[in-house]
PDB file of C-alpha atoms and ligand atoms in Angstrom:
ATOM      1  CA  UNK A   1      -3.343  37.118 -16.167  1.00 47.00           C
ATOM      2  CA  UNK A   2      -0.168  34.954 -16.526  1.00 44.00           C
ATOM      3  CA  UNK A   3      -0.640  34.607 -20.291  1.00 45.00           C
ATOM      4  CA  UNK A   4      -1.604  37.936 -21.094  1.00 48.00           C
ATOM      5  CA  UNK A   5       2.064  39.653 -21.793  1.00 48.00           C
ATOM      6  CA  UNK A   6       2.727  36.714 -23.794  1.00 49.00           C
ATOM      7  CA  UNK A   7      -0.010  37.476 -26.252  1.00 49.00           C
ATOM      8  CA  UNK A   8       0.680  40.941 -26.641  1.00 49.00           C
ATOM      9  CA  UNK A   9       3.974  40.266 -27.363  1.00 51.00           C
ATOM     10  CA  UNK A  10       2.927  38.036 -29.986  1.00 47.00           C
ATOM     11  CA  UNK A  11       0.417  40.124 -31.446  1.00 46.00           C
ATOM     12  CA  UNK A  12       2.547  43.421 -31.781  1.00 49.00           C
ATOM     13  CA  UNK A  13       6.231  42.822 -32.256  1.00 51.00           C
ATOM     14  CA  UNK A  14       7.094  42.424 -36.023  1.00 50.00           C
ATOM     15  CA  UNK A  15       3.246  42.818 -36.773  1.00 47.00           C
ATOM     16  CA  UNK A  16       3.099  46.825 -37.716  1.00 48.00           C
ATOM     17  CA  UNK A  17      -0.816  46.810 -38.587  1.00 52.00           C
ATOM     18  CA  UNK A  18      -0.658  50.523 -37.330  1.00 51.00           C
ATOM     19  CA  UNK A  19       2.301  51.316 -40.146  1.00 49.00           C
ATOM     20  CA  UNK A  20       3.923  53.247 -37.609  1.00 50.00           C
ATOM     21  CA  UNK A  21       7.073  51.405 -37.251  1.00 52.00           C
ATOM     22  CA  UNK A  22       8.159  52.704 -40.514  1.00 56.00           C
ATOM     23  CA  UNK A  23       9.397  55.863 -39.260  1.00 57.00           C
ATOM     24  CA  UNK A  24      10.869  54.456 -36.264  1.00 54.00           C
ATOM     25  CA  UNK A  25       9.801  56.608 -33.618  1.00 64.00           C
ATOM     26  CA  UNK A  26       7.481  54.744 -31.712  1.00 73.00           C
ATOM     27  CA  UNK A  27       9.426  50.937 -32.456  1.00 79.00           C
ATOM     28  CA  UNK A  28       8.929  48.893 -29.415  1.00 88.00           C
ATOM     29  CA  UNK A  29      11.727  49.066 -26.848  1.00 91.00           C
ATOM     30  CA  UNK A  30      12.687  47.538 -23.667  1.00 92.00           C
ATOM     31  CA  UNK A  31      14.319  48.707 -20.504  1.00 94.00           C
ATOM     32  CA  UNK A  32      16.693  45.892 -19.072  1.00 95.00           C
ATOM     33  CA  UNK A  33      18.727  45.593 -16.100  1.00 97.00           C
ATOM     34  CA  UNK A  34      21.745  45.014 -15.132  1.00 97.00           C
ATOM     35  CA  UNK A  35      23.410  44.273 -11.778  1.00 97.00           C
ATOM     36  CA  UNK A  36      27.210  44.394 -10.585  1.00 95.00           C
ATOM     37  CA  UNK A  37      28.686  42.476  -7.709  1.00 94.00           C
ATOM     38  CA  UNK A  38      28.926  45.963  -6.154  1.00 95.00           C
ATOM     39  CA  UNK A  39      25.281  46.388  -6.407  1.00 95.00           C
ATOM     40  CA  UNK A  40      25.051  48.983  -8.920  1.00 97.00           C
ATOM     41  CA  UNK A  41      22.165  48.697 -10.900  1.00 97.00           C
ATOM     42  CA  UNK A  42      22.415  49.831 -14.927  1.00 96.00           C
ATOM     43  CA  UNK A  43      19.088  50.303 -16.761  1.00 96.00           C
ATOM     44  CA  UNK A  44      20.110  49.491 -20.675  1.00 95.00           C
ATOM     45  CA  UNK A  45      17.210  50.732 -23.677  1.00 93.00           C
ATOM     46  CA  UNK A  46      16.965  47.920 -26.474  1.00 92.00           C
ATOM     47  CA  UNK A  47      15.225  48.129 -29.387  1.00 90.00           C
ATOM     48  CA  UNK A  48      12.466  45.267 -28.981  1.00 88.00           C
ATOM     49  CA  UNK A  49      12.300  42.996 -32.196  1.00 85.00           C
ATOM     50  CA  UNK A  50      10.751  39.387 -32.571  1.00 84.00           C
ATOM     51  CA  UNK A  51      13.905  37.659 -31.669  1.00 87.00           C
ATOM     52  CA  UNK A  52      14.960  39.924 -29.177  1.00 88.00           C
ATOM     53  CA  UNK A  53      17.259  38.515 -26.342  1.00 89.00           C
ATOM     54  CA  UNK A  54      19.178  41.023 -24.081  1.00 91.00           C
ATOM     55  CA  UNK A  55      22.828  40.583 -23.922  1.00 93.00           C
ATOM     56  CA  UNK A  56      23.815  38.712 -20.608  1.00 94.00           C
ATOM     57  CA  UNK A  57      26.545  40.707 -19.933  1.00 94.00           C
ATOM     58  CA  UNK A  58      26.932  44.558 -19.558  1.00 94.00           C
ATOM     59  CA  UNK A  59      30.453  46.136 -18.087  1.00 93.00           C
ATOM     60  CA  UNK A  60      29.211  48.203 -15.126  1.00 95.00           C
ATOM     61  CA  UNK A  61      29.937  52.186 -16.322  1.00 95.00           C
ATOM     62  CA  UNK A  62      30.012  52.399 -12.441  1.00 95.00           C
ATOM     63  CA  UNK A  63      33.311  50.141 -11.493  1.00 94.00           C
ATOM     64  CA  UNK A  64      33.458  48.835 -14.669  1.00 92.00           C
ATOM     65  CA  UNK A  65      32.852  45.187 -13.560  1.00 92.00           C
ATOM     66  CA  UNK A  66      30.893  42.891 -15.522  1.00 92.00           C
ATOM     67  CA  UNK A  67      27.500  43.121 -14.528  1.00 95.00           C
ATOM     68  CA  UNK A  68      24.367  40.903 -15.477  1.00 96.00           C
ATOM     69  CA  UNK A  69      20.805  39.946 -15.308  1.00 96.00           C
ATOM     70  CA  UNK A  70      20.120  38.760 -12.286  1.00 95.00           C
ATOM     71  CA  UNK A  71      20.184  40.837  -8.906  1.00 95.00           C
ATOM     72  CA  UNK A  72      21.351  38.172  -6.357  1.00 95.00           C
ATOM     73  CA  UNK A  73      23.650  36.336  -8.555  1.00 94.00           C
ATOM     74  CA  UNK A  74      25.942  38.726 -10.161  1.00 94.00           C
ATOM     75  CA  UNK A  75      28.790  37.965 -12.421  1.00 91.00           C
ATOM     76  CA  UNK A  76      32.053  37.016 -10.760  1.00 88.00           C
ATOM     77  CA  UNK A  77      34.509  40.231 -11.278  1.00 82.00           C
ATOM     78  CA  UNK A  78      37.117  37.719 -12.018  1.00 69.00           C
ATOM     79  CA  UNK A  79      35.556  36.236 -15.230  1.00 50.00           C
ATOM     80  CA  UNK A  80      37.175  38.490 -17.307  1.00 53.00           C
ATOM     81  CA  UNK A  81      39.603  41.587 -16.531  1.00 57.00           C
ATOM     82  CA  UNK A  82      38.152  45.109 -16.724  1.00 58.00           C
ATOM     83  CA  UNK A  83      39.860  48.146 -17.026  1.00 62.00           C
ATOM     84  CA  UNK A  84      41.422  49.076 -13.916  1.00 66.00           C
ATOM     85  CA  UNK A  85      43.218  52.157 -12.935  1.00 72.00           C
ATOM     86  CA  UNK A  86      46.756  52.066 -11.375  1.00 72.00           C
ATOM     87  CA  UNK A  87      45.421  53.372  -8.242  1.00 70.00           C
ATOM     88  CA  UNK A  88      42.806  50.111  -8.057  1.00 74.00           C
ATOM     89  CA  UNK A  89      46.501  47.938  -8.249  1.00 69.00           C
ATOM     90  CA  UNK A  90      47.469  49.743  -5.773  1.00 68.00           C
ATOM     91  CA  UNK A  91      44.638  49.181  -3.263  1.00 68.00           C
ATOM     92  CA  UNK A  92      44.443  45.538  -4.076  1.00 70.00           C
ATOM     93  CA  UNK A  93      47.504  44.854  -2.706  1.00 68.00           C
ATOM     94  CA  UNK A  94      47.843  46.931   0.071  1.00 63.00           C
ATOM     95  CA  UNK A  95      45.828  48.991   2.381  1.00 70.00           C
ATOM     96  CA  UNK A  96      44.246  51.917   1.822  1.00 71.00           C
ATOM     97  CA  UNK A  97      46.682  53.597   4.259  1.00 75.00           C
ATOM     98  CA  UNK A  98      49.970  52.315   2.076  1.00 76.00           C
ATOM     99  CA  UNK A  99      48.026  53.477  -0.977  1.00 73.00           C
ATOM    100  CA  UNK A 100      47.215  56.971   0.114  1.00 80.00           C
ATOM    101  CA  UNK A 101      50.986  57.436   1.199  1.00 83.00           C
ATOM    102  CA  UNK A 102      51.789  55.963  -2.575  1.00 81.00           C
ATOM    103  CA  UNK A 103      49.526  58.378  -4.211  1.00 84.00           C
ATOM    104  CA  UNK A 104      50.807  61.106  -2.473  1.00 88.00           C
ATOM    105  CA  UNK A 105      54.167  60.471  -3.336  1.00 86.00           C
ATOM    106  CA  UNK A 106      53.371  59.694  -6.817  1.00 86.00           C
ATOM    107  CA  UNK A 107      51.563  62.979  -6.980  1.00 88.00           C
ATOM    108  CA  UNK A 108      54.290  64.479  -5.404  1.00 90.00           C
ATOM    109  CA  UNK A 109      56.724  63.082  -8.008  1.00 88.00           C
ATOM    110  CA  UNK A 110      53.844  64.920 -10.866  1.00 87.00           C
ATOM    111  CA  UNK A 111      53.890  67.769  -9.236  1.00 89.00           C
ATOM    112  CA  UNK A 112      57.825  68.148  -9.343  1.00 89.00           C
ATOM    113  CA  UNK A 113      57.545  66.764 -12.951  1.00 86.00           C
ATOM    114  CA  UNK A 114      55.324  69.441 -14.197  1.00 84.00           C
ATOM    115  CA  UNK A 115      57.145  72.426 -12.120  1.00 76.00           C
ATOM    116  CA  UNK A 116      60.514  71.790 -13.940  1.00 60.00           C
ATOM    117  CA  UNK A 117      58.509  71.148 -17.541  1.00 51.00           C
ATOM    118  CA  UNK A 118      57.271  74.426 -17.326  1.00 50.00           C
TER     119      UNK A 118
HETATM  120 ZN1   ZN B 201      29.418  48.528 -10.553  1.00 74.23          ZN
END
């Protein structure tokens, strides 16, 4: 049955003979996904045409990390830089325990901040 997705791909995509893809409700569409070094997995909708080729790369909405198409080889977060938050500095470069005691204080510092704003 190995061949059998291949001719109903070529059969239907860019063929129409229903007429139905003219009102674009029903135009084919593909589910692909994605995969972050964190193992978050990201289901992206395409709309399926005859030259169709998913995009290899899709930023995880998760951690924001790229992620891609394959499940045990996922991009290297150090390809390119994603957004990062201060507080994901922070725990980089030192431990969680130094990082709470920073956030506290730099909440502390807001908190003082906003009390003599107001
Ligand atoms: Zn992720």
């Amino acid at each position: 049955m190995a061949s059998a997705s291949h001719v109903i791909r070529g059969s239907r995509v860019g063929a129409g003979p229903l007429g139905e893809t003219e009102r674009g409700d029903i135009a084919p569409r593909t589910r692909v996904a994605y995969w972050c070094v964190n193992g978050h997995e990201t289901h992206r909708v395409f709309a399926l045409h005859a030259d169709f080729d998913p995009p290899a790369r899709w930023d995880c909405p998760r951690c924001g990390l790229p992620a891609g198409l394959e499940r045990d080889a996922p991009p290297a977060p150090d390809e390119h830089v994603p957004f990062k938050t201060h507080l994901a500095y922070v725990k980089e470069r030192r431990s969680d325990e130094e990082g709470a005691a920073l956030l506290d204080e730099a909440l502390a510092v807001l908190r003082r901040r906003r009390g003599g704003a107001a």
